Coordinates of C-alpha atoms in Angstrom, one line a residue:
M1 CA -219.8 90.5 58.0
A2 CA -218.1 90.5 61.4
L3 CA -217.0 86.9 60.8
R4 CA -215.5 87.9 57.4
A5 CA -213.6 90.8 58.9
A6 CA -212.2 88.6 61.6
V7 CA -211.0 86.0 59.1
T8 CA -209.4 88.7 57.0
A9 CA -207.6 90.0 60.0
V10 CA -206.2 86.6 60.9
M11 CA -205.0 86.0 57.4
V12 CA -203.2 89.4 57.3
A13 CA -201.6 88.6 60.6
L14 CA -200.5 85.2 59.4
L15 CA -199.1 86.8 56.2
L16 CA -197.2 89.5 58.1
G17 CA -195.9 86.9 60.5
G18 CA -194.4 84.9 57.6
C19 CA -192.4 87.9 56.3
S20 CA -189.1 88.9 57.8
A21 CA -188.5 92.6 58.1
P22 CA -185.5 93.9 56.3
V23 CA -182.4 94.7 58.4
A24 CA -181.3 98.3 58.6
A25 CA -178.0 97.9 60.3
L26 CA -175.1 95.5 60.3
P27 CA -175.2 92.6 62.8
D28 CA -172.9 93.0 65.8
G29 CA -169.4 91.8 65.1
I30 CA -169.4 92.8 61.4
S31 CA -166.9 95.5 60.4
V32 CA -165.7 97.0 57.2
S33 CA -162.5 98.8 56.2
V34 CA -160.3 99.6 53.2
R35 CA -156.8 98.4 52.6
Q36 CA -154.4 98.1 49.7
T37 CA -152.0 95.2 49.1
R38 CA -148.7 95.6 47.2
F39 CA -150.3 94.0 44.2
D40 CA -153.2 96.5 44.1
G41 CA -151.2 99.7 43.6
P42 CA -150.0 99.1 40.0
V43 CA -153.6 98.3 38.9
R44 CA -155.2 101.2 40.8
Q45 CA -157.2 98.9 43.1
V46 CA -158.2 98.8 46.8
Q47 CA -159.8 96.0 48.9
L48 CA -163.1 96.5 50.8
V49 CA -162.5 94.3 53.8
V50 CA -165.5 92.7 55.4
A51 CA -164.6 91.1 58.8
N52 CA -166.9 88.7 60.6
A53 CA -166.8 88.2 64.4
S54 CA -170.6 87.8 64.8
G55 CA -170.7 84.1 65.7
Q56 CA -172.6 83.3 62.5
P57 CA -171.8 83.2 58.8
F58 CA -172.6 86.4 57.0
E59 CA -173.3 86.9 53.2
V60 CA -172.4 90.1 51.3
T61 CA -174.5 90.4 48.2
S62 CA -172.9 93.6 47.0
A63 CA -170.5 96.3 48.3
E64 CA -170.0 99.9 47.1
L65 CA -167.3 102.4 47.8
R66 CA -168.7 106.0 47.9
S67 CA -166.1 108.7 48.1
T68 CA -166.2 112.2 47.0
R69 CA -162.5 112.0 46.5
F70 CA -163.1 110.1 43.2
E71 CA -165.3 110.4 40.1
G72 CA -168.3 108.2 40.8
T73 CA -168.8 105.1 42.9
V74 CA -167.3 101.6 42.4
S75 CA -168.9 98.4 43.4
F76 CA -168.2 94.7 44.0
D77 CA -171.4 92.7 43.1
R78 CA -170.4 89.0 43.4
P79 CA -172.0 87.5 46.5
Q80 CA -169.5 86.4 49.1
T81 CA -170.0 84.4 52.2
V82 CA -167.8 85.5 55.2
P83 CA -167.5 82.7 57.7
D84 CA -167.4 83.5 61.4
R85 CA -163.9 84.6 62.6
S86 CA -162.9 85.3 59.1
F87 CA -162.8 88.1 56.5
R88 CA -163.1 88.6 52.8
D89 CA -161.3 91.1 50.5
L90 CA -163.6 92.6 47.9
P91 CA -161.5 94.3 45.2
V92 CA -162.6 97.5 43.4
K93 CA -160.8 99.6 40.9
L94 CA -160.7 103.3 41.6
P95 CA -161.8 106.0 39.1
G96 CA -159.9 109.3 38.7
A97 CA -159.7 111.7 41.6
T98 CA -162.0 114.8 41.6
C99 CA -159.5 117.1 43.3
A100 CA -162.5 118.9 44.7
E101 CA -162.1 121.4 47.5
G102 CA -163.8 120.9 50.9
A103 CA -164.0 118.0 53.3
P104 CA -164.5 114.7 51.6
T105 CA -166.9 112.0 52.6
D106 CA -166.0 108.3 52.4
E107 CA -168.5 105.5 52.9
I108 CA -169.0 101.8 52.2
A109 CA -172.5 100.6 51.3
L110 CA -173.3 96.9 51.9
D111 CA -176.2 94.8 50.9
F112 CA -176.2 91.6 52.8
V113 CA -178.1 88.5 54.1
T114 CA -177.9 87.5 57.7
A115 CA -177.6 83.9 59.0
D116 CA -181.4 83.7 59.6
G117 CA -182.1 84.6 55.9
R118 CA -183.0 88.2 56.4
S119 CA -181.8 90.7 53.8
G120 CA -180.4 94.1 54.8
S121 CA -178.4 97.1 53.8
A122 CA -176.2 99.6 55.6
V123 CA -174.0 102.6 54.8
L124 CA -171.0 103.0 57.0
P125 CA -168.3 105.7 57.2
I126 CA -164.7 104.6 56.6
D127 CA -162.7 105.2 59.8
D128 CA -159.2 105.0 58.3
V129 CA -159.1 107.0 55.1
A130 CA -155.3 107.2 54.9
I131 CA -155.1 105.0 51.8
L132 CA -157.8 106.8 49.9
D133 CA -156.3 110.2 50.9
A134 CA -152.9 109.1 49.6
I135 CA -154.2 107.8 46.3
A136 CA -156.3 110.9 45.7
T137 CA -153.5 113.3 46.7
E138 CA -151.1 111.5 44.3
D139 CA -153.7 111.8 41.5
C140 CA -154.1 115.5 42.1
V141 CA -150.4 116.2 42.3
I142 CA -149.8 114.3 39.0
A143 CA -152.6 116.4 37.3
A144 CA -151.3 119.7 38.8
V145 CA -147.8 118.9 37.7
A146 CA -148.9 118.0 34.1
D147 CA -150.6 121.4 33.8
V148 CA -147.3 123.2 34.5
V149 CA -144.4 121.0 33.3
T150 CA -143.8 117.7 31.4
I151 CA -141.0 115.6 32.6
A152 CA -139.8 113.6 29.6
P153 CA -137.7 110.4 30.0
P154 CA -134.4 110.1 28.3
D155 CA -133.9 108.7 24.8
T156 CA -130.8 106.8 25.8
A157 CA -129.1 105.3 28.8
E158 CA -125.5 106.5 28.9
W159 CA -123.0 103.8 30.0
M160 CA -119.8 102.1 28.8
P161 CA -119.7 98.3 28.6
G162 CA -117.0 96.8 30.9
A163 CA -116.3 100.1 32.7
H164 CA -118.1 99.2 35.9
A165 CA -119.2 102.8 36.2
P166 CA -122.6 104.4 36.9
V167 CA -125.2 104.8 34.2
T168 CA -126.5 108.3 33.5
L169 CA -130.1 109.0 32.7
T170 CA -131.0 112.6 31.7
F171 CA -134.7 113.5 32.1
T172 CA -135.9 116.8 30.6
A173 CA -138.4 119.2 32.3
L174 CA -140.4 121.0 29.6
P175 CA -142.7 123.8 31.0
T176 CA -146.1 123.9 29.3
G177 CA -146.6 127.7 29.5
S178 CA -149.5 127.4 31.8
A179 CA -149.7 129.3 35.1
G180 CA -148.4 127.7 38.3
R181 CA -145.2 126.6 39.9
V182 CA -143.8 123.1 40.3
T183 CA -140.7 122.2 42.3
V184 CA -138.9 118.9 41.6
L185 CA -137.3 118.1 45.0
S186 CA -135.5 114.8 44.3
V187 CA -135.4 111.5 42.4
G188 CA -135.5 108.4 44.5
A189 CA -134.2 104.9 44.1
T190 CA -136.0 101.9 42.6
T191 CA -136.1 98.2 43.3
L192 CA -133.2 97.7 40.8
F193 CA -131.1 100.8 41.0
A194 CA -129.4 102.9 43.7
H195 CA -128.3 106.5 43.2
V196 CA -124.6 107.6 43.3
D197 CA -123.1 111.1 43.6
E198 CA -120.4 112.6 41.5
R199 CA -117.8 110.9 43.7
G200 CA -119.3 107.5 43.1
E201 CA -120.7 107.1 46.6
R202 CA -124.2 105.8 47.1
I203 CA -126.9 108.2 48.2
V204 CA -130.5 107.7 49.1
A205 CA -131.8 110.0 46.4
T206 CA -130.5 112.5 43.8
P207 CA -131.4 116.1 45.0
V208 CA -132.8 118.3 42.3
D209 CA -134.5 121.4 44.0
L210 CA -135.5 123.1 40.7
T211 CA -138.7 125.2 40.4
F212 CA -140.5 125.5 37.1
D213 CA -143.1 128.0 35.9
A214 CA -144.4 129.3 32.5
D215 CA -141.2 131.3 31.9
S216 CA -138.7 128.5 32.8
P217 CA -136.5 127.1 30.0
A218 CA -136.4 123.4 29.2
T219 CA -134.0 121.9 31.7
G220 CA -132.1 118.6 31.9
I221 CA -132.2 116.5 35.1
P222 CA -129.3 114.1 35.1
I223 CA -129.2 111.2 37.5
R224 CA -126.4 108.6 38.1
L225 CA -127.4 105.1 39.0
E226 CA -125.8 101.7 39.7
P227 CA -127.4 98.3 40.3
S228 CA -128.6 97.8 43.9
R229 CA -128.6 94.0 43.5
C230 CA -126.9 91.3 41.4
D231 CA -128.8 88.1 42.1
P232 CA -129.8 86.1 39.0
H233 CA -133.5 87.0 39.3
A234 CA -132.9 90.8 39.5
I235 CA -133.8 91.4 35.9
A236 CA -135.9 88.3 35.1
E237 CA -138.4 89.2 37.9
D238 CA -138.2 93.0 37.6
K239 CA -141.5 94.8 37.4
R240 CA -140.8 98.4 38.7
G241 CA -137.0 98.8 38.6
T242 CA -137.1 101.3 35.7
L243 CA -139.9 103.5 37.1
L244 CA -138.1 106.5 38.5
P245 CA -139.9 108.2 41.5
F246 CA -139.8 112.1 41.3
A247 CA -140.6 113.9 44.6
I248 CA -142.7 116.9 43.6
E249 CA -144.1 120.0 45.4
V250 CA -146.9 121.9 43.7
G251 CA -148.8 124.6 45.6
S252 CA -149.2 123.3 49.2
A253 CA -149.2 119.7 48.2
T254 CA -146.3 117.3 47.9
G255 CA -146.3 113.9 46.3
T256 CA -144.4 111.4 44.0
I257 CA -144.8 110.8 40.3
E258 CA -143.2 107.8 38.7
I259 CA -141.7 108.3 35.2
A260 CA -141.1 105.2 33.1
V261 CA -138.4 104.9 30.4
D262 CA -139.3 103.5 27.0
A263 CA -138.7 99.9 25.9
A264 CA -135.4 100.6 24.3
V265 CA -133.9 102.4 27.3
R266 CA -135.3 99.7 29.6
A267 CA -133.6 97.0 27.6
S268 CA -130.3 99.0 27.7
L269 CA -130.6 99.3 31.5
Y270 CA -131.1 95.6 31.8
D271 CA -128.0 95.0 29.7
Y272 CA -126.1 97.5 31.9
V273 CA -127.1 95.5 35.0
A274 CA -126.0 92.3 33.4
D275 CA -122.7 93.9 32.3
W276 CA -122.1 95.4 35.8
C277 CA -122.9 92.1 37.6
G278 CA -121.0 89.8 35.2
M279 CA -124.2 88.1 34.0
A280 CA -125.2 87.1 30.5
P281 CA -127.5 89.7 28.9
Q282 CA -131.1 88.8 29.6
A283 CA -134.6 90.4 29.4
P284 CA -137.5 90.0 31.8

């Protein structure tokens, strides 16, 4: 009996010695952060950045962004090897903002495999939350504005062929009747258009400074624009030139909402740029 117990103990010891304990923390030299490239914004995406300065390759098997700013978690679940002295961007698309009150929490959860083959997992706070804060704030401003007022794009772009004069776009603010107050501060420039004042001089943005509530009437917001560039690729490569950024204040928050014109007005604006610049009419 004693011999059997001794053999069993040895076998258990051997089995335990052959198993690697899971890792509960990231290896030294591994860091995570969040960033957004200029291509990510239009598709509502951020990059979970895993950087490796550990001296060994590091494999991420999955990564998850957990933020109370947004509705639910989002994950990247394609294994990625991060060589030493390198990094990998893991793209995730964000859900809608919660607009919840209180202090948010922002974390990245990683499942990984170390260079010696051990698996592990770790949950790390995000040190720089400026990007997440900006996206969530913009979401919540857009939602709050939509509750109080609709800003409708124009049906037409007003310009005269050959006149070499500014084009006028008149947006319309239509209060919804719901409680709240929204102030439209200004309308900014785009990649294709600059603002001009009534004297025809260029200005950084068109000031508006109009406040709307449930009792406000429908109000037109005219803006005057002229092309900010005339190179041959200005129209052909345009992606955001007809998205007009409105600076908004709602409650204690400020933000920017972009309002797009429809396809017919967009085509008219491209024709206007071609006419102003002396180019043949073209479409992107």
